[in-house]
Amino acid sequence: MSNRSSLDQELALLRGLIAEMANHVDSQFADAMNALLQGDTELAEQVVEGDDAIDALELRIDEQCEHILALHSPVAVDLRMLIMAVKIDTDLERIGDHCSNLSRNARHLADAPGLLAQTRLPKMADMARTMLREAEDAFLENDRLKARKVIARDLQVNRLHDETFSMLVKMMEEGHEQAEALSHLLTVSKALERISDHAKNVAQGIVFMIEGRDIRHRGVDEEEEAAPNNGQPDASSDVSSREA
């Protein structure tokens, strides 16, 4: 087998591992939100326990990257692929941690059924999950335009987080009887905002991998202009109808 064929096989294995991790994280995210919305503490415990599998995948991906570097000394686009694989691996692991954090709030919200549904948090979760899935698609399809679309969506999630924060604080100031539950919803909002940030990081890494351009510190206006739909929401932003 030629060195090129061998390298291609090793990179294909690496892509498969990253896709497996992304699918697992997406499932954890769906379960965490269902646990919160339904006050299902048993499902919340399963999410926390499931984080070990994500951690194990993180180590396997790191090991595969080290293996490729040691055997093939890749350059150019192959080297960028390895660099971004390590970064994507880290961001997915952090999303898994935030899913566990989301789940830990479930028992505090179990006595306040329906409160979460009154907020913009389900919408935030839909949009953050859309970002995660589209980032995975962009990675598997080498689609830089789809990756840029993910980056633009982060602005929408940030705005929802700001709106949610203001609304929850106002409810507490007005003496809402479920103030403790509201404080946990603030934590949920922050976790969703951070998940969106990590999905954006993954998308930025994909743009670097394809174009060789590091866009992490470009201005917000510049990113909005570069996005396929100028950062505006579209019909695909709601994943509630997609399969978990």
mmCIF file of C-alpha atoms in Angstrom:
data_model
loop_
_atom_site.group_PDB
_atom_site.id
_atom_site.type_symbol
_atom_site.label_atom_id
_atom_site.label_comp_id
_atom_site.label_asym_id
_atom_site.label_seq_id
_atom_site.Cartn_x
_atom_site.Cartn_y
_atom_site.Cartn_z
ATOM 1 C CA MET A 1 0.000 0.000 0.000
ATOM 2 C CA SER A 2 1.366 3.434 -0.944
ATOM 3 C CA ASN A 3 2.027 6.036 1.728
ATOM 4 C CA ARG A 4 -0.778 8.182 0.250
ATOM 5 C CA SER A 5 -3.318 5.369 0.421
ATOM 6 C CA SER A 6 -2.279 4.542 3.947
ATOM 7 C CA LEU A 7 -2.601 8.192 5.004
ATOM 8 C CA ASP A 8 -6.037 8.435 3.369
ATOM 9 C CA GLN A 9 -7.203 5.420 5.335
ATOM 10 C CA GLU A 10 -5.905 6.867 8.594
ATOM 11 C CA LEU A 11 -7.611 10.211 7.899
ATOM 12 C CA ALA A 12 -10.863 8.432 7.033
ATOM 13 C CA LEU A 13 -10.708 6.621 10.368
ATOM 14 C CA LEU A 14 -10.141 9.964 12.102
ATOM 15 C CA ARG A 15 -13.146 11.509 10.357
ATOM 16 C CA GLY A 16 -15.251 8.536 11.398
ATOM 17 C CA LEU A 17 -14.259 8.950 15.031
ATOM 18 C CA ILE A 18 -15.104 12.667 14.976
ATOM 19 C CA ALA A 19 -18.493 11.930 13.369
ATOM 20 C CA GLU A 20 -19.161 9.295 16.045
ATOM 21 C CA MET A 21 -18.313 11.783 18.778
ATOM 22 C CA ALA A 22 -20.490 14.502 17.212
ATOM 23 C CA ASN A 23 -23.450 12.093 17.017
ATOM 24 C CA HIS A 24 -22.977 11.086 20.631
ATOM 25 C CA VAL A 25 -22.793 14.718 21.766
ATOM 26 C CA ASP A 26 -25.921 15.553 19.760
ATOM 27 C CA SER A 27 -27.789 12.695 21.454
ATOM 28 C CA GLN A 28 -26.598 13.895 24.865
ATOM 29 C CA PHE A 29 -27.811 17.411 24.043
ATOM 30 C CA ALA A 30 -31.281 16.172 23.045
ATOM 31 C CA ASP A 31 -31.572 14.033 26.183
ATOM 32 C CA ALA A 32 -30.409 16.874 28.437
ATOM 33 C CA MET A 33 -33.066 19.243 27.082
ATOM 34 C CA ASN A 34 -35.776 16.572 27.295
ATOM 35 C CA ALA A 35 -34.770 15.922 30.913
ATOM 36 C CA LEU A 36 -35.124 19.634 31.674
ATOM 37 C CA LEU A 37 -38.411 20.129 29.837
ATOM 38 C CA GLN A 38 -40.008 17.016 31.325
ATOM 39 C CA GLY A 39 -38.419 17.184 34.777
ATOM 40 C CA ASP A 40 -37.047 13.690 34.124
ATOM 41 C CA THR A 41 -34.317 13.226 36.733
ATOM 42 C CA GLU A 42 -33.620 9.632 35.673
ATOM 43 C CA LEU A 43 -32.854 10.730 32.105
ATOM 44 C CA ALA A 44 -30.727 13.554 33.523
ATOM 45 C CA GLU A 45 -28.646 10.990 35.435
ATOM 46 C CA GLN A 46 -28.145 8.995 32.223
ATOM 47 C CA VAL A 47 -26.788 12.089 30.491
ATOM 48 C CA VAL A 48 -24.276 12.694 33.284
ATOM 49 C CA GLU A 49 -23.157 9.048 33.166
ATOM 50 C CA GLY A 50 -22.923 9.192 29.356
ATOM 51 C CA ASP A 51 -20.234 11.858 29.522
ATOM 52 C CA ASP A 52 -17.613 9.145 30.182
ATOM 53 C CA ALA A 53 -18.150 7.769 26.660
ATOM 54 C CA ILE A 54 -17.481 11.224 25.189
ATOM 55 C CA ASP A 55 -14.306 11.561 27.240
ATOM 56 C CA ALA A 56 -13.149 8.154 25.969
ATOM 57 C CA LEU A 57 -13.751 9.212 22.355
ATOM 58 C CA GLU A 58 -11.782 12.399 22.957
ATOM 59 C CA LEU A 59 -8.761 10.302 23.963
ATOM 60 C CA ARG A 60 -9.149 7.972 20.946
ATOM 61 C CA ILE A 61 -9.202 10.932 18.558
ATOM 62 C CA ASP A 62 -6.129 12.467 20.165
ATOM 63 C CA GLU A 63 -4.327 9.131 19.882
ATOM 64 C CA GLN A 64 -5.295 8.785 16.213
ATOM 65 C CA CYS A 65 -3.937 12.280 15.486
ATOM 66 C CA GLU A 66 -0.661 11.424 17.214
ATOM 67 C CA HIS A 67 -0.470 8.168 15.252
ATOM 68 C CA ILE A 68 -0.907 9.957 11.905
ATOM 69 C CA LEU A 69 1.651 12.612 12.785
ATOM 70 C CA ALA A 70 4.222 10.017 13.834
ATOM 71 C CA LEU A 71 3.792 7.784 10.776
ATOM 72 C CA HIS A 72 3.119 10.208 7.930
ATOM 73 C CA SER A 73 4.417 13.700 8.823
ATOM 74 C CA PRO A 74 1.503 15.273 6.887
ATOM 75 C CA VAL A 75 1.706 18.726 5.275
ATOM 76 C CA ALA A 76 -0.649 21.338 3.779
ATOM 77 C CA VAL A 77 -4.347 20.410 3.899
ATOM 78 C CA ASP A 78 -3.669 17.095 5.664
ATOM 79 C CA LEU A 79 -1.782 18.879 8.429
ATOM 80 C CA ARG A 80 -4.591 21.454 8.762
ATOM 81 C CA MET A 81 -7.025 18.562 9.041
ATOM 82 C CA LEU A 82 -5.063 17.166 11.985
ATOM 83 C CA ILE A 83 -4.755 20.535 13.702
ATOM 84 C CA MET A 84 -8.481 21.146 13.422
ATOM 85 C CA ALA A 85 -9.350 17.600 14.449
ATOM 86 C CA VAL A 86 -7.678 18.241 17.799
ATOM 87 C CA LYS A 87 -9.516 21.547 18.232
ATOM 88 C CA ILE A 88 -12.884 20.111 17.139
ATOM 89 C CA ASP A 89 -12.306 17.182 19.502
ATOM 90 C CA THR A 90 -11.843 19.609 22.407
ATOM 91 C CA ASP A 91 -14.937 21.682 21.532
ATOM 92 C CA LEU A 92 -17.141 18.584 21.268
ATOM 93 C CA GLU A 93 -15.863 17.358 24.634
ATOM 94 C CA ARG A 94 -16.718 20.716 26.179
ATOM 95 C CA ILE A 95 -20.232 20.566 24.697
ATOM 96 C CA GLY A 96 -20.568 17.170 26.368
ATOM 97 C CA ASP A 97 -19.594 18.774 29.685
ATOM 98 C CA HIS A 98 -22.248 21.466 29.213
ATOM 99 C CA CYS A 99 -24.857 18.766 28.518
ATOM 100 C CA SER A 100 -23.995 17.257 31.910
ATOM 101 C CA ASN A 101 -24.296 20.701 33.499
ATOM 102 C CA LEU A 102 -27.702 21.200 31.858
ATOM 103 C CA SER A 103 -28.882 17.874 33.245
ATOM 104 C CA ARG A 104 -27.780 18.711 36.780
ATOM 105 C CA ASN A 105 -30.392 21.488 36.790
ATOM 106 C CA ALA A 106 -33.253 19.072 36.065
ATOM 107 C CA ARG A 107 -33.976 18.163 39.696
ATOM 108 C CA HIS A 108 -34.131 21.855 40.625
ATOM 109 C CA LEU A 109 -36.748 22.473 37.932
ATOM 110 C CA ALA A 110 -38.823 19.359 38.610
ATOM 111 C CA ASP A 111 -40.987 21.313 41.095
ATOM 112 C CA ALA A 112 -41.567 24.129 38.598
ATOM 113 C CA PRO A 113 -43.178 22.298 35.664
ATOM 114 C CA GLY A 114 -43.775 24.432 32.621
ATOM 115 C CA LEU A 115 -41.591 27.345 33.778
ATOM 116 C CA LEU A 116 -38.803 26.629 31.272
ATOM 117 C CA ALA A 117 -41.298 26.400 28.408
ATOM 118 C CA GLN A 118 -42.423 29.982 29.178
ATOM 119 C CA THR A 119 -38.957 31.284 28.272
ATOM 120 C CA ARG A 120 -36.939 31.533 25.016
ATOM 121 C CA LEU A 121 -34.752 28.648 26.202
ATOM 122 C CA PRO A 122 -36.411 25.964 23.998
ATOM 123 C CA LYS A 123 -35.788 28.244 21.002
ATOM 124 C CA MET A 124 -32.177 28.733 22.074
ATOM 125 C CA ALA A 125 -31.736 24.967 22.406
ATOM 126 C CA ASP A 126 -33.217 24.400 18.929
ATOM 127 C CA MET A 127 -30.845 26.914 17.384
ATOM 128 C CA ALA A 128 -27.768 25.670 19.239
ATOM 129 C CA ARG A 129 -28.576 22.100 18.210
ATOM 130 C CA THR A 130 -29.028 23.203 14.599
ATOM 131 C CA MET A 131 -25.564 24.768 14.770
ATOM 132 C CA LEU A 132 -24.076 21.557 16.147
ATOM 133 C CA ARG A 133 -25.670 19.410 13.431
ATOM 134 C CA GLU A 134 -24.782 21.780 10.610
ATOM 135 C CA ALA A 135 -21.190 21.978 11.855
ATOM 136 C CA GLU A 136 -21.019 18.182 11.710
ATOM 137 C CA ASP A 137 -22.479 18.198 8.181
ATOM 138 C CA ALA A 138 -20.017 20.902 7.104
ATOM 139 C CA PHE A 139 -17.136 18.811 8.443
ATOM 140 C CA LEU A 140 -18.243 15.608 6.729
ATOM 141 C CA GLU A 141 -19.018 17.378 3.435
ATOM 142 C CA ASN A 142 -16.056 19.827 3.470
ATOM 143 C CA ASP A 143 -18.656 22.577 3.030
ATOM 144 C CA ARG A 144 -17.203 25.976 3.925
ATOM 145 C CA LEU A 145 -20.444 27.844 3.148
ATOM 146 C CA LYS A 146 -22.383 25.671 5.568
ATOM 147 C CA ALA A 147 -19.683 26.296 8.162
ATOM 148 C CA ARG A 148 -20.009 30.062 7.692
ATOM 149 C CA LYS A 149 -23.762 29.743 8.158
ATOM 150 C CA VAL A 150 -23.133 28.132 11.556
ATOM 151 C CA ILE A 151 -20.868 31.010 12.536
ATOM 152 C CA ALA A 152 -23.593 33.558 11.709
ATOM 153 C CA ARG A 153 -26.189 31.685 13.774
ATOM 154 C CA ASP A 154 -24.122 32.270 16.920
ATOM 155 C CA LEU A 155 -25.183 35.922 16.850
ATOM 156 C CA GLN A 156 -28.840 34.880 17.005
ATOM 157 C CA VAL A 157 -28.223 32.631 20.005
ATOM 158 C CA ASN A 158 -26.325 35.412 21.759
ATOM 159 C CA ARG A 159 -29.274 37.759 21.278
ATOM 160 C CA LEU A 160 -31.693 35.166 22.670
ATOM 161 C CA HIS A 161 -29.399 34.666 25.660
ATOM 162 C CA ASP A 162 -29.402 38.415 26.358
ATOM 163 C CA GLU A 163 -33.204 38.545 26.083
ATOM 164 C CA THR A 164 -33.618 35.512 28.333
ATOM 165 C CA PHE A 165 -31.208 36.872 30.936
ATOM 166 C CA SER A 166 -33.079 40.198 31.103
ATOM 167 C CA MET A 167 -36.460 38.468 31.329
ATOM 168 C CA LEU A 168 -35.389 36.097 34.129
ATOM 169 C CA VAL A 169 -33.770 38.889 36.151
ATOM 170 C CA LYS A 170 -36.916 40.996 35.817
ATOM 171 C CA MET A 171 -39.068 38.065 37.004
ATOM 172 C CA MET A 172 -36.855 37.671 40.080
ATOM 173 C CA GLU A 173 -36.911 41.411 40.811
ATOM 174 C CA GLU A 174 -40.702 41.332 40.661
ATOM 175 C CA GLY A 175 -40.713 38.680 43.398
ATOM 176 C CA HIS A 176 -41.591 35.592 41.359
ATOM 177 C CA GLU A 177 -42.495 32.785 43.758
ATOM 178 C CA GLN A 178 -40.127 30.335 42.026
ATOM 179 C CA ALA A 179 -36.985 32.442 42.333
ATOM 180 C CA GLU A 180 -34.716 29.420 42.945
ATOM 181 C CA ALA A 181 -35.922 27.746 39.755
ATOM 182 C CA LEU A 182 -35.353 31.001 37.870
ATOM 183 C CA SER A 183 -31.747 31.090 39.050
ATOM 184 C CA HIS A 184 -31.231 27.614 37.573
ATOM 185 C CA LEU A 185 -32.752 28.793 34.298
ATOM 186 C CA LEU A 186 -30.068 31.490 34.188
ATOM 187 C CA THR A 187 -27.499 28.681 34.398
ATOM 188 C CA VAL A 188 -29.283 26.811 31.603
ATOM 189 C CA SER A 189 -29.252 29.904 29.391
ATOM 190 C CA LYS A 190 -25.521 30.394 29.907
ATOM 191 C CA ALA A 191 -24.817 26.720 29.128
ATOM 192 C CA LEU A 192 -26.775 26.957 25.868
ATOM 193 C CA GLU A 193 -24.902 30.119 24.919
ATOM 194 C CA ARG A 194 -21.586 28.324 25.545
ATOM 195 C CA ILE A 195 -22.688 25.298 23.474
ATOM 196 C CA SER A 196 -23.405 27.720 20.626
ATOM 197 C CA ASP A 197 -19.917 29.207 21.048
ATOM 198 C CA HIS A 198 -18.292 25.784 20.792
ATOM 199 C CA ALA A 199 -20.317 24.922 17.672
ATOM 200 C CA LYS A 200 -19.106 28.207 16.181
ATOM 201 C CA ASN A 201 -15.523 27.271 17.061
ATOM 202 C CA VAL A 202 -15.956 23.976 15.217
ATOM 203 C CA ALA A 203 -17.278 25.822 12.165
ATOM 204 C CA GLN A 204 -14.383 28.287 12.217
ATOM 205 C CA GLY A 205 -12.015 25.343 12.319
ATOM 206 C CA ILE A 206 -13.688 23.841 9.266
ATOM 207 C CA VAL A 207 -13.242 27.102 7.332
ATOM 208 C CA PHE A 208 -9.541 27.065 8.282
ATOM 209 C CA MET A 209 -9.232 23.432 7.242
ATOM 210 C CA ILE A 210 -10.745 24.093 3.792
ATOM 211 C CA GLU A 211 -9.493 27.602 3.008
ATOM 212 C CA GLY A 212 -6.306 27.769 5.080
ATOM 213 C CA ARG A 213 -7.568 31.071 6.546
ATOM 214 C CA ASP A 214 -7.865 31.668 10.291
ATOM 215 C CA ILE A 215 -11.090 33.694 10.796
ATOM 216 C CA ARG A 216 -11.352 33.382 14.579
ATOM 217 C CA HIS A 217 -10.751 37.065 15.292
ATOM 218 C CA ARG A 218 -12.615 38.682 12.422
ATOM 219 C CA GLY A 219 -15.181 41.326 13.316
ATOM 220 C CA VAL A 220 -18.839 40.515 13.802
ATOM 221 C CA ASP A 221 -19.933 42.707 10.877
ATOM 222 C CA GLU A 222 -17.442 40.995 8.577
ATOM 223 C CA GLU A 223 -18.775 37.566 9.546
ATOM 224 C CA GLU A 224 -22.362 38.581 9.016
ATOM 225 C CA GLU A 225 -21.496 39.824 5.523
ATOM 226 C CA ALA A 226 -19.653 36.581 4.754
ATOM 227 C CA ALA A 227 -22.563 34.387 5.859
ATOM 228 C CA PRO A 228 -24.744 32.891 3.078
ATOM 229 C CA ASN A 229 -27.915 34.528 4.478
ATOM 230 C CA ASN A 230 -26.274 37.531 6.161
ATOM 231 C CA GLY A 231 -26.884 36.103 9.616
ATOM 232 C CA GLN A 232 -30.685 36.129 9.334
ATOM 233 C CA PRO A 233 -32.691 33.176 10.623
ATOM 234 C CA ASP A 234 -34.101 30.772 8.065
ATOM 235 C CA ALA A 235 -36.640 27.999 8.023
ATOM 236 C CA SER A 236 -34.045 25.375 8.971
ATOM 237 C CA SER A 237 -33.237 27.036 12.296
ATOM 238 C CA ASP A 238 -35.877 25.013 14.154
ATOM 239 C CA VAL A 239 -34.829 21.402 14.686
ATOM 240 C CA SER A 240 -37.795 20.469 16.834
ATOM 241 C CA SER A 241 -39.200 18.473 13.937
ATOM 242 C CA ARG A 242 -35.961 16.622 13.258
ATOM 243 C CA GLU A 243 -35.289 13.223 14.733
ATOM 244 C CA ALA A 244 -33.432 13.109 18.042
#
